[in-house]
Coordinates of C-alpha atoms and ligand atoms in Angstrom, one line a residue:
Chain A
X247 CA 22.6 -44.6 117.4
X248 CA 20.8 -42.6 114.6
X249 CA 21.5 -39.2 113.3
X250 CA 19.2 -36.5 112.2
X251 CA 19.9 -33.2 110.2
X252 CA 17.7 -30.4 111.2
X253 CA 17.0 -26.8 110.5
X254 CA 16.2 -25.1 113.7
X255 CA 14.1 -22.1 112.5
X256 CA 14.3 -19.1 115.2
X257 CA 11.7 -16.2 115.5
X258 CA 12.4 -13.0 117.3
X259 CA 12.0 -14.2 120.9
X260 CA 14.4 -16.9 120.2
X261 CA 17.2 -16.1 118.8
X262 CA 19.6 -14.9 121.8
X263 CA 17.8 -18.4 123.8
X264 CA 21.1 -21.2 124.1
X265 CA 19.0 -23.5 122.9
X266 CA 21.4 -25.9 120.9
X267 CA 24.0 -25.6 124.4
X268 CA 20.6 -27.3 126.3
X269 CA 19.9 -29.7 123.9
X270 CA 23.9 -30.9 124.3
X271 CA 23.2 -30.6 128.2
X272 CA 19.9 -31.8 129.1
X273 CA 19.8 -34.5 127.0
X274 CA 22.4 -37.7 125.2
X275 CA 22.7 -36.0 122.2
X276 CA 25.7 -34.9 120.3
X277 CA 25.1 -31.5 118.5
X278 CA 27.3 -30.3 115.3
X279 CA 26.3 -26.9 113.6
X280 CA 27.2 -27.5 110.2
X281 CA 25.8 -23.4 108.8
X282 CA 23.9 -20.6 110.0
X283 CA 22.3 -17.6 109.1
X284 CA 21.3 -15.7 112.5
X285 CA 20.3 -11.7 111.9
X286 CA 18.8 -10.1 114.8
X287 CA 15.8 -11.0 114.8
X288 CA 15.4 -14.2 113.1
X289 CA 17.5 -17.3 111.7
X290 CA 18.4 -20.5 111.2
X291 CA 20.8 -23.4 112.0
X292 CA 21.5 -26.4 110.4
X293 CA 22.4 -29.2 113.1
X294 CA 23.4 -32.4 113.2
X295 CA 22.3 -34.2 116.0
X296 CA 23.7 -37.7 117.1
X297 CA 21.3 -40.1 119.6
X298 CA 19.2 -43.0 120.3
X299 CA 16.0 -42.2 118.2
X300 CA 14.0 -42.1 121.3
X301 CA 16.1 -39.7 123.0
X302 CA 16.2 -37.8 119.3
X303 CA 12.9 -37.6 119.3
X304 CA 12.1 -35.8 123.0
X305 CA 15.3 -33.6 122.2
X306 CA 13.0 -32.4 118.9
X307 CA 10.1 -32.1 121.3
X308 CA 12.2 -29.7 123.4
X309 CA 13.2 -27.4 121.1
X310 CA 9.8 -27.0 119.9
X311 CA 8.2 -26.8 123.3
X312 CA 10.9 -23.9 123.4
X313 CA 9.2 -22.2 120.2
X314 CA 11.8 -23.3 117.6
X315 CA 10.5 -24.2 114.7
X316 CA 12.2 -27.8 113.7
X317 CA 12.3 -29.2 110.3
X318 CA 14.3 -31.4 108.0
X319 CA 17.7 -29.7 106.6
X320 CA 17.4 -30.1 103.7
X321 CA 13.5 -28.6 103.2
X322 CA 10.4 -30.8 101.8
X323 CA 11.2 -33.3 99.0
X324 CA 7.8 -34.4 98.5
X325 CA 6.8 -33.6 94.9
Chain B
X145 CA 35.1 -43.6 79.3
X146 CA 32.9 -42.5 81.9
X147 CA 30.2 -39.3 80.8
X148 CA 29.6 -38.9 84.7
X149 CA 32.1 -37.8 87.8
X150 CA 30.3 -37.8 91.0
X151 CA 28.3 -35.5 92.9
X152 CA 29.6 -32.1 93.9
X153 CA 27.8 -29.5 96.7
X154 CA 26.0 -26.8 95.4
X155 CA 27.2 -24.9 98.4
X156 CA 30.6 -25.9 99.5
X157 CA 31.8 -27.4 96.2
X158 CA 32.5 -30.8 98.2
X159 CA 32.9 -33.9 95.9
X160 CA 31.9 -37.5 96.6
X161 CA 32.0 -40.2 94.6
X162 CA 28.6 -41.0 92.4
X163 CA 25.8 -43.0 95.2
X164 CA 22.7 -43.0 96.6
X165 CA 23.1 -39.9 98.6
X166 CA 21.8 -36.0 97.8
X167 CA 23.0 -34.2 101.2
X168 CA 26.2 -32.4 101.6
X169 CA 27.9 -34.1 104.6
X170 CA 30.0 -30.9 105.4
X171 CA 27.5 -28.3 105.0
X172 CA 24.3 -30.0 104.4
X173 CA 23.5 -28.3 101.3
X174 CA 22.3 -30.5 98.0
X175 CA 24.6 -32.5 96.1
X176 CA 24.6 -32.1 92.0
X177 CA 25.7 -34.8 89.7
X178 CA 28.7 -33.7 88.1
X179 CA 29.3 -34.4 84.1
X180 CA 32.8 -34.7 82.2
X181 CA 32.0 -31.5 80.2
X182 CA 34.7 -31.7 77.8
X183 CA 34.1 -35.1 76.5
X184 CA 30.4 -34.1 76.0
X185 CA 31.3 -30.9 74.4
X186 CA 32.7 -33.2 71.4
X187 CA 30.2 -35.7 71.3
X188 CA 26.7 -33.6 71.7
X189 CA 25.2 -32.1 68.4
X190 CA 22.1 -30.8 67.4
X191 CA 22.0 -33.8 64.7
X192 CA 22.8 -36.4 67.3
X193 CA 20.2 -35.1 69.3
X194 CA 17.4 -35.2 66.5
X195 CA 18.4 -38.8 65.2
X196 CA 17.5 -39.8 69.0
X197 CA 14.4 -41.5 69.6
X198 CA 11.1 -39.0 69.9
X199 CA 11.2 -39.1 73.5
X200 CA 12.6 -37.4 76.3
X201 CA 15.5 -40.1 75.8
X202 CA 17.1 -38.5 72.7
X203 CA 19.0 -35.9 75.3
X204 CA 21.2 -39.3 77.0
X205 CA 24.1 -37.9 76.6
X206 CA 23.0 -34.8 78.8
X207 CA 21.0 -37.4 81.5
X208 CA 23.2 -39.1 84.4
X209 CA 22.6 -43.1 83.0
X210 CA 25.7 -44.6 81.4
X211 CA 25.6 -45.4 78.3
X212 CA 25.1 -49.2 78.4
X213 CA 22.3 -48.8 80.9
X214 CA 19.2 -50.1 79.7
X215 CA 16.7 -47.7 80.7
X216 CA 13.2 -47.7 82.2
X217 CA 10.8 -45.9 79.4
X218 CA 7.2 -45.4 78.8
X219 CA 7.9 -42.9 75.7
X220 CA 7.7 -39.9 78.3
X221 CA 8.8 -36.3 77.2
X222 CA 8.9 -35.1 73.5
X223 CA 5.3 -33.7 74.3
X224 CA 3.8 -30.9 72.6
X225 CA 4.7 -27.8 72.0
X226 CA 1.8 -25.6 70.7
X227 CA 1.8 -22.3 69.7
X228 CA -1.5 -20.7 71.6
X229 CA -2.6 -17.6 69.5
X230 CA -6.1 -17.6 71.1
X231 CA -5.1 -17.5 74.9
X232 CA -2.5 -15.4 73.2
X233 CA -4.7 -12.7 71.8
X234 CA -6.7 -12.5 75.2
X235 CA -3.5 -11.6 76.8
X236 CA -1.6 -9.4 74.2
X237 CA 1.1 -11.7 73.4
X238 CA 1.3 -12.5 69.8
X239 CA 4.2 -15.3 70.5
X240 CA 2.9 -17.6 73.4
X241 CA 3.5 -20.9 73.5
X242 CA 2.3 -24.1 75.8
X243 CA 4.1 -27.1 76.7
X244 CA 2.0 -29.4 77.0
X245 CA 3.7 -32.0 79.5
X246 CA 0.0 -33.2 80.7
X247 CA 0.3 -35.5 77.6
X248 CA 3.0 -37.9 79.5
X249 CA 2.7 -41.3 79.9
X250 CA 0.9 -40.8 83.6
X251 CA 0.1 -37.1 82.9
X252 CA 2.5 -35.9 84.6
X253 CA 5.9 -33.6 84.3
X254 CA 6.8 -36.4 86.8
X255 CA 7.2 -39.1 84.1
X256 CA 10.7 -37.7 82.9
X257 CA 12.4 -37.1 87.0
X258 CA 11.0 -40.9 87.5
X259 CA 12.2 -42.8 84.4
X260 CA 15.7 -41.3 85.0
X261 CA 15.0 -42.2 88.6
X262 CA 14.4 -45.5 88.7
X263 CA 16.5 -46.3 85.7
X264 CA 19.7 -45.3 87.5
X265 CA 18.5 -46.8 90.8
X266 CA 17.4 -50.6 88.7
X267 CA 21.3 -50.0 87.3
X268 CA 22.7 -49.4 90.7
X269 CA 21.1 -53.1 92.5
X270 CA 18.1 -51.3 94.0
X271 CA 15.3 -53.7 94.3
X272 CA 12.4 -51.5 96.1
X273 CA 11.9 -47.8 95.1
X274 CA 10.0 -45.4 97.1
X275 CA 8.8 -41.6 97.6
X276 CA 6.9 -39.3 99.7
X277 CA 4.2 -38.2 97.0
X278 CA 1.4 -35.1 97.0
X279 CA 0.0 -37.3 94.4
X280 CA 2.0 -36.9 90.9
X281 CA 5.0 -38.4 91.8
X282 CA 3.5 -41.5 93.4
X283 CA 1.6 -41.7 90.0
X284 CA 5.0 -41.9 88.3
X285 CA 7.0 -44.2 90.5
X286 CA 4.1 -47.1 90.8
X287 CA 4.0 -46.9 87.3
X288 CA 7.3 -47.1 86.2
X289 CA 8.4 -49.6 88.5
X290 CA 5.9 -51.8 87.5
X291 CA 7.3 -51.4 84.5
X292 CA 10.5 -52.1 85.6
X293 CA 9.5 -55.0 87.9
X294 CA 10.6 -53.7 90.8
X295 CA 8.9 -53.4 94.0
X296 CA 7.4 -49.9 94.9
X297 CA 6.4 -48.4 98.0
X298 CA 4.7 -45.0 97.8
X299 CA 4.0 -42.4 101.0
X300 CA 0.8 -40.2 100.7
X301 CA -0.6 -38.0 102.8
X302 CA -4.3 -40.3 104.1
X303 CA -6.3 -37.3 102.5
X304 CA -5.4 -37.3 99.3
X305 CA -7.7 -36.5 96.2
X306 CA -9.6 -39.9 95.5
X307 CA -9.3 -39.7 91.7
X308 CA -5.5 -39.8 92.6
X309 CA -5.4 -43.1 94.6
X310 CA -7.2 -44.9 92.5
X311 CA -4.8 -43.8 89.6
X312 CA -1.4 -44.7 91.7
X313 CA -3.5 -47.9 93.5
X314 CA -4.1 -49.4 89.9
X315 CA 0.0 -50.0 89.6
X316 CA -0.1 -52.3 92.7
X317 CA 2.3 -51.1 94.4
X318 CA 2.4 -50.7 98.6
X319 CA 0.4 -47.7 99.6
X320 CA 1.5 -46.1 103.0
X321 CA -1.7 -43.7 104.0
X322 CA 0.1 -41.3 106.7
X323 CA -2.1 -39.6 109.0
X324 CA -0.6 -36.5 108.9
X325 CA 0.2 -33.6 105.8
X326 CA 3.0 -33.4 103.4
X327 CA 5.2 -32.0 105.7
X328 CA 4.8 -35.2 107.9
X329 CA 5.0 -37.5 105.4
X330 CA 8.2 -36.2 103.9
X331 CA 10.3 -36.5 107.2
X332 CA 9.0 -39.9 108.1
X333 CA 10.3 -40.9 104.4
X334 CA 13.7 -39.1 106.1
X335 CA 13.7 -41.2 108.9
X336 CA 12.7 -44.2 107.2
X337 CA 15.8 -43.7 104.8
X338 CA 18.7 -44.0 108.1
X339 CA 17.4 -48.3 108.1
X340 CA 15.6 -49.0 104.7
X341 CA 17.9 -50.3 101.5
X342 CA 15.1 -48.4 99.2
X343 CA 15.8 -45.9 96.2
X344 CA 13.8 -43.2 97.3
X345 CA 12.9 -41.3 94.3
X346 CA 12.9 -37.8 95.6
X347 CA 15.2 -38.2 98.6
X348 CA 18.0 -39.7 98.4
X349 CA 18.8 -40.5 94.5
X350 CA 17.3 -36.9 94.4
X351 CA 20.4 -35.8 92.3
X352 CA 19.6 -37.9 89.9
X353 CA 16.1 -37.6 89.8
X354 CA 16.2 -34.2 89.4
X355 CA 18.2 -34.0 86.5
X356 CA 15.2 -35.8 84.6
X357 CA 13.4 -31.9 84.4
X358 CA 16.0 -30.4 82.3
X359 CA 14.5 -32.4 79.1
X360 CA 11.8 -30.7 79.4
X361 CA 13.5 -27.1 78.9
X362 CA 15.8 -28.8 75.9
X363 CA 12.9 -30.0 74.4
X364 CA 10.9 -26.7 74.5
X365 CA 14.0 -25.1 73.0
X366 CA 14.6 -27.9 70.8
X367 CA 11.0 -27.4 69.4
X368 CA 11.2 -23.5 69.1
X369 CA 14.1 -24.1 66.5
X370 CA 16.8 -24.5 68.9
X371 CA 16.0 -21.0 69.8
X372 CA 15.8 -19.3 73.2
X373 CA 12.6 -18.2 74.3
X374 CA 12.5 -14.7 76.5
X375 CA 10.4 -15.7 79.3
X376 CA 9.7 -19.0 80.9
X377 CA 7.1 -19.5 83.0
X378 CA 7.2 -22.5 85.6
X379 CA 5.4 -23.9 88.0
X380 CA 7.2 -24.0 92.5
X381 CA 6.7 -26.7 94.4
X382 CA 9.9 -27.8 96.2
X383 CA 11.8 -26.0 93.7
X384 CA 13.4 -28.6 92.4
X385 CA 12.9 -28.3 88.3
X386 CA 13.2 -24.5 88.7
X387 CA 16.8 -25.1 89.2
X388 CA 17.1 -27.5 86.7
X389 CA 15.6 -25.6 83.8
X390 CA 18.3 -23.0 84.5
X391 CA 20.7 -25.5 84.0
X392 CA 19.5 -26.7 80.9
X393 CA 19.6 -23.7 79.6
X394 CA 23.5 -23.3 80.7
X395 CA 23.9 -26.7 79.0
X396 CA 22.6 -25.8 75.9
X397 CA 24.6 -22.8 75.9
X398 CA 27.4 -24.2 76.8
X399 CA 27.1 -27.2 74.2
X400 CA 26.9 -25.0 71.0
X401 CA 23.1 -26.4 70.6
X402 CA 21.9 -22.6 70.6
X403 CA 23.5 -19.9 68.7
X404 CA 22.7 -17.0 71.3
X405 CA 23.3 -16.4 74.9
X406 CA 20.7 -14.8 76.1
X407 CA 19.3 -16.5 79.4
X408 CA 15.6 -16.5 79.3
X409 CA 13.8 -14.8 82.3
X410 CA 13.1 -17.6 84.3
X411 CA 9.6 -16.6 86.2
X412 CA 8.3 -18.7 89.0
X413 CA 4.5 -19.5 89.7
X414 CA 2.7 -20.3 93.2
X415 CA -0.6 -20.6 94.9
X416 CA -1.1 -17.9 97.7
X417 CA -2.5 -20.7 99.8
X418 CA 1.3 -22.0 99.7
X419 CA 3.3 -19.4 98.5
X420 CA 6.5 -19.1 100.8
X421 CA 8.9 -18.4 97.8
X422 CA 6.9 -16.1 96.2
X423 CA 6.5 -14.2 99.9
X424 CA 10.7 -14.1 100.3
X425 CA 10.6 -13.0 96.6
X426 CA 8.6 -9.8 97.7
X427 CA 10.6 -9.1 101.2
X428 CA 13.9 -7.4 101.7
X429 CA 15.4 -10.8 101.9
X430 CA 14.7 -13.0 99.1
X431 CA 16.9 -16.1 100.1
X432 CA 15.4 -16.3 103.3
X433 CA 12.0 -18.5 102.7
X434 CA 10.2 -19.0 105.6
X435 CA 8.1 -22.0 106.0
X436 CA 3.9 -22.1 105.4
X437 CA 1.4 -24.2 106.4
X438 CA 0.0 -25.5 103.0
X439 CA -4.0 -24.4 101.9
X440 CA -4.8 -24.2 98.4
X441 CA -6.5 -26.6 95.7
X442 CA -3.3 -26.5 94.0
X443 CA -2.2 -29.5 96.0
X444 CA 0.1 -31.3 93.8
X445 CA 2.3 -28.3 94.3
X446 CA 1.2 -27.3 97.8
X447 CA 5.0 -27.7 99.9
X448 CA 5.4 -25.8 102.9
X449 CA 8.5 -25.7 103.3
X450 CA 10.3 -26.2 99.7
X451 CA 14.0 -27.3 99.6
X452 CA 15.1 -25.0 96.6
X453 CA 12.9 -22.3 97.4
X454 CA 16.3 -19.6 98.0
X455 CA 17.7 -20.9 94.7
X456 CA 14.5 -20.0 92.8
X457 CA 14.8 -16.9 93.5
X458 CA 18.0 -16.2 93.0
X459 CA 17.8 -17.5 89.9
X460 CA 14.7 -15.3 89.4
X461 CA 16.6 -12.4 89.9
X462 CA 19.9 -13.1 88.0
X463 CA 17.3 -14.1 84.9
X464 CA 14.9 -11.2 84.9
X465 CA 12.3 -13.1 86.0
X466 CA 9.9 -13.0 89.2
X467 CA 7.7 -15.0 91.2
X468 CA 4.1 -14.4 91.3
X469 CA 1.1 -15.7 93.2
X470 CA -2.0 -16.4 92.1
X471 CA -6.2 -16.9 94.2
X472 CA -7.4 -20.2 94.4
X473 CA -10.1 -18.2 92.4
X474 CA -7.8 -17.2 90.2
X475 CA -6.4 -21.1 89.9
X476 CA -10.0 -22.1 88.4
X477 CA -10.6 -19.1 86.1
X478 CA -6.9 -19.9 84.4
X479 CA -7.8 -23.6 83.9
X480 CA -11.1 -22.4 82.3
X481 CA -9.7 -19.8 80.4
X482 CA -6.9 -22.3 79.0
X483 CA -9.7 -25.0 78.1
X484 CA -11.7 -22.2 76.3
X485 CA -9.1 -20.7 74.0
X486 CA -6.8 -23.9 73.3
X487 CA -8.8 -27.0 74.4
X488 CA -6.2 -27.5 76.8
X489 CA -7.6 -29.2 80.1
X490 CA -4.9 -28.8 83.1
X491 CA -4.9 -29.6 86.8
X492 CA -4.7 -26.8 89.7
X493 CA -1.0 -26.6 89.1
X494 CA -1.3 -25.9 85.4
X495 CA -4.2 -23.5 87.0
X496 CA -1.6 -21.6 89.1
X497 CA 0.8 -21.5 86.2
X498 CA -1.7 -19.9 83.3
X499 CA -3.0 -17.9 86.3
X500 CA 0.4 -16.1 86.7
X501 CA 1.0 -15.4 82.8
X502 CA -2.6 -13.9 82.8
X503 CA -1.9 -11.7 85.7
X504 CA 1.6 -11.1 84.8
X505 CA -0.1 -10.1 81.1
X506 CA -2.7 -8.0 82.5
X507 CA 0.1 -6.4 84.4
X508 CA 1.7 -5.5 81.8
X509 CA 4.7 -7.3 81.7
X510 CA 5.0 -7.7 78.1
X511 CA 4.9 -5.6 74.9
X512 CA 3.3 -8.4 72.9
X513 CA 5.7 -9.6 70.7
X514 CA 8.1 -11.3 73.1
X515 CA 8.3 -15.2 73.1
X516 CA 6.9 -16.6 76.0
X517 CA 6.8 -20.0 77.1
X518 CA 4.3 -21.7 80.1
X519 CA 4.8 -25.1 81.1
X520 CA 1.5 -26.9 81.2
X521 CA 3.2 -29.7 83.9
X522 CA -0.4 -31.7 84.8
X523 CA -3.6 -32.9 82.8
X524 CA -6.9 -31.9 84.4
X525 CA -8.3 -35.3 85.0
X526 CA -6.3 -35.1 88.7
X527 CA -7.9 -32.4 90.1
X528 CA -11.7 -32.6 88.4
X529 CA -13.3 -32.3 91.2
X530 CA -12.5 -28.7 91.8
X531 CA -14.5 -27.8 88.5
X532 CA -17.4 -29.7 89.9
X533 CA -18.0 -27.3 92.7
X534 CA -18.2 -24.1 91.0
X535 CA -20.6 -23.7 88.7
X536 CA -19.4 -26.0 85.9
X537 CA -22.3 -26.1 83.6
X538 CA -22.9 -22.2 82.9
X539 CA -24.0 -22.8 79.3
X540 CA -26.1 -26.7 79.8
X541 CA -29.6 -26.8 78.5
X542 CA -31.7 -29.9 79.3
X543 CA -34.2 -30.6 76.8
X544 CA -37.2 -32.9 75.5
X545 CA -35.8 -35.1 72.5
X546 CA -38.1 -32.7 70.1
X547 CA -37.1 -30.1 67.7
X548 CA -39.8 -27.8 69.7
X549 CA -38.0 -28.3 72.8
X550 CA -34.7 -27.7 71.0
X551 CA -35.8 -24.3 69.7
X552 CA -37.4 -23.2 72.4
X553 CA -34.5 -23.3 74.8
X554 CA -31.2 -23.2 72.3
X555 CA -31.0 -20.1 70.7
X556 CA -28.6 -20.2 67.4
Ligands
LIG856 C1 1.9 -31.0 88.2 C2 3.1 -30.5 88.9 N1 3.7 -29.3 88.5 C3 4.8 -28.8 89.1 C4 5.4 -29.4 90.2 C5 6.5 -28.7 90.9 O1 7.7 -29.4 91.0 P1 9.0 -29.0 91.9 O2 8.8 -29.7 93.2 O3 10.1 -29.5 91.1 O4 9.0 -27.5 92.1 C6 4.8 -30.6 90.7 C7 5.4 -31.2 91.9 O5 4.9 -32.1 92.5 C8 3.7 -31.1 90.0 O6 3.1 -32.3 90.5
LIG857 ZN1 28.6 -28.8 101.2

């Protein structure tokens, strides 16, 4: 099991989507909102998300094929 | 008795006990190394600090290494501080200063995060370090832990500025080319981290790390009379020294080392081909930084997606300050303009930086007698290439080895 902390970035098409329910559902993840800023037309979550890396990695690849912008929670370190 | 406490979350106020970690389990938000303030607040002194050693290193007691640590040094920090009357008088400010942090050990602001860094990390049984590097930073950390003796992996993006892989490559550490940008590069480093037993620099002993940049801000004030300046002017990447130099500034406040309380305006400085703090800055909703997709020279600053970005500008605003963007035109005309008036040669980042006070001058920001300070955080040897490309030799004659030739081309 590995766990990944993501910021799901949502644009105006996505925010009312139940994205992080299908994650949960179509997939062996575990999902765990940990904060949130959601306005009306844009947002973000950060999520926890608990799974075999492979199975990590196509749940990722869903929410992006879904137009959800997926990054690291805690932003770019690089320096 | 123990100077340090733990690490406490900047958003939820959790505490954990001090370790290799720099993400809020609860909330996710960054964790802070946490000082006993009351036992500092006898021991630090304006005399202790300037019996110190004339590096960064004579501000210990305000650095998270314990005292019987023995540290990781190259003589980093205590760099110049030089008062620039020429670029001065081109902008209208009679009071300008430069800190010159170019003149580090690997000419870098880098130098002073990574020798904290790694010292801590050597301390605390790690025997590899690592980081995810747009250049700088890799610099730094193959340096120092060569110096240390410790084994070093650095993560760079496969593109990466020639000039700066031969100057990491030369420390012999492992170089890990990624096919992919910066972006990619730091979350492999964040995957890498949930199975490897490695200090990375700028991930995970990020709270210490970061804590390196606040000498830099004691030093300027330190070197201005232990007086406070009433603008600063700093280069964004991830964000990260922003913060601190706030800090420092509460620090040196807070410790008596400065008589007044004035909080400088703390102004932030970013390439418009990677500029997503400066673009929440001038929205309706400044804490809400939306990544970019990096394109600008100024590479060694060039982060998409930049984990303090909504602190800088908070702290912007609560300072006075503001965040401004500069062209990638603009970028080379400040590094030219700073060579020509001080003899000052500084990367794109430097570029972006003196870029921002000029426009920021020009503007009209300033009266002209106010005390403004630009950190200088890269030498120009990194980035040289961009010079090459745009007509670099405006005033070069070639001539015959004759006085004739000489006169007849040269006129003096
Ligand atoms: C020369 C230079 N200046 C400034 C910065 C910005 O640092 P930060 O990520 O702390 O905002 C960097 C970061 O890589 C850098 O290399
Ligand atoms: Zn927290």
């Amino acid at each position: 099991m590995a766990r990944r902390r993501l910021k799901l970035i949502f644009g105006p098409d996505m925010v009312k989507e139940p994205v992080i329910y299908q994650l949960g559902k179509q997939f062996e993840l575990v999902t765990n909102i940990r904060r949130a800023d959601v306005s009306k037309d844009q947002g973000w979550v950060l999520l926890e998300v608990i799974g075999e890396p492979d199975e990590l990695d196509r749940g990722v690849e869903y929410l992006e094929s879904r137009g959800v912008k997926v990054e690291p929670a805690e932003g770019d370190l690089v320096g | 008795m123990a100077k340090l406490l733990g690490l406490r979350c900047r958003e939820c106020g959790a505490e954990y006990e001090l370790q290799a970690t720099h993400v809020c389990e609860m909330c996710f938000g960054p964790l802070d190394v946490v000082y006993d303030q009351a036992a500092l607040k006898k021991k630090v002194s304006r005399q202790r600090i300037e019996q110190g050693p004339a590096s960064m290193w004579r501000y210990r007691d305000l650095l998270p290494v314990e005292d019987d640590v023995p540290v990781v040094t190259l003589g980093e920090g205590f760099t110049p501080l030089v008062k620039a009357d020429r670029l001065g008088s081109e902008l209208g400010l009679r009071n300008l200063y430069l800190k010159n942090d170019s003149m580090n050990p690997t000419n870098s602001f880098k130098d002073r995060v990574v020798s904290v860094a790694i010292s801590w990390a050597r301390a605390h049984g790690f025997e590899t370090i690592a980081c995810a590097s747009t250049g700088n930073l890799a610099n730094a950390v193959a340096a120092y832990s060569a110096r240390a003796g410790l084994e070093c992996f650095v993560f760079i993006p496969v593109d990466l500025e020639p000039q700066k892989v031969v100057s990491i490559s030369v420390f012999d550490p492992n170089v890990v080319a990624v096919r992919g940008n910066y972006d990619e590069v730091n979350r492999l480093c964040s995957q890498l981290l949930e199975s490897t037993p490695w200090a990375f620099c700028n991930i995970n002993i990020r709270p210490f790390y970061a804590e390196g940049s606040k000498t830099l801000t004691f030093e300027t004030i330190e070197q201005l009379g232990w007086k406070l300046p009433d603008e600063i002017i700093i280069p964004i990447a991830s964000g990260c020294q922003f913060v601190r130099h706030r800090q420092a500034i509460r620090e040196l406040i807070d410790y008596g080392l400065v008589r007044d309380d004035r909080v400088p305006a703390l102004t932030g400085a970013q390439a418009l081909g990677c500029a997503p703090v400066y673009n929440a800055f001038k929205s309706d909703t400044p804490e809400r930084v939306l990544p970019v997709k990096p394109n600008t020279i100024a590479r060694s600053i060039a982060i998409g997606n930049p984990s303090d970005g909504i602190y800088v500008n908070r702290i912007a605003l609560e300072t006075g300050g503001v965040v401004e963007a500069v062209t990638e035109d603009e970028i080379v005309a400040a590094m030219r303009l700073l060579a020509r008036t001080e003899g000052i040669f500084t990367e794109t980042a430097g570029g972006v930086t003196i870029g921002v006070l000029a426009k920021l001058a020009r503007a009209g920001r300033w009266k002209g007698d106010e005390v403004v300070v630009a950190y200088v955080t890269g030498h120009g040897l990194k980035t040289a290439d961009v010079l090459a490309s745009v007509d670099g030799h405006a005033r070069r004659v070639e001539i015959e080895p004759t006085l004739k030739s000489f006169r007849e081309q040269v006129n003096i």
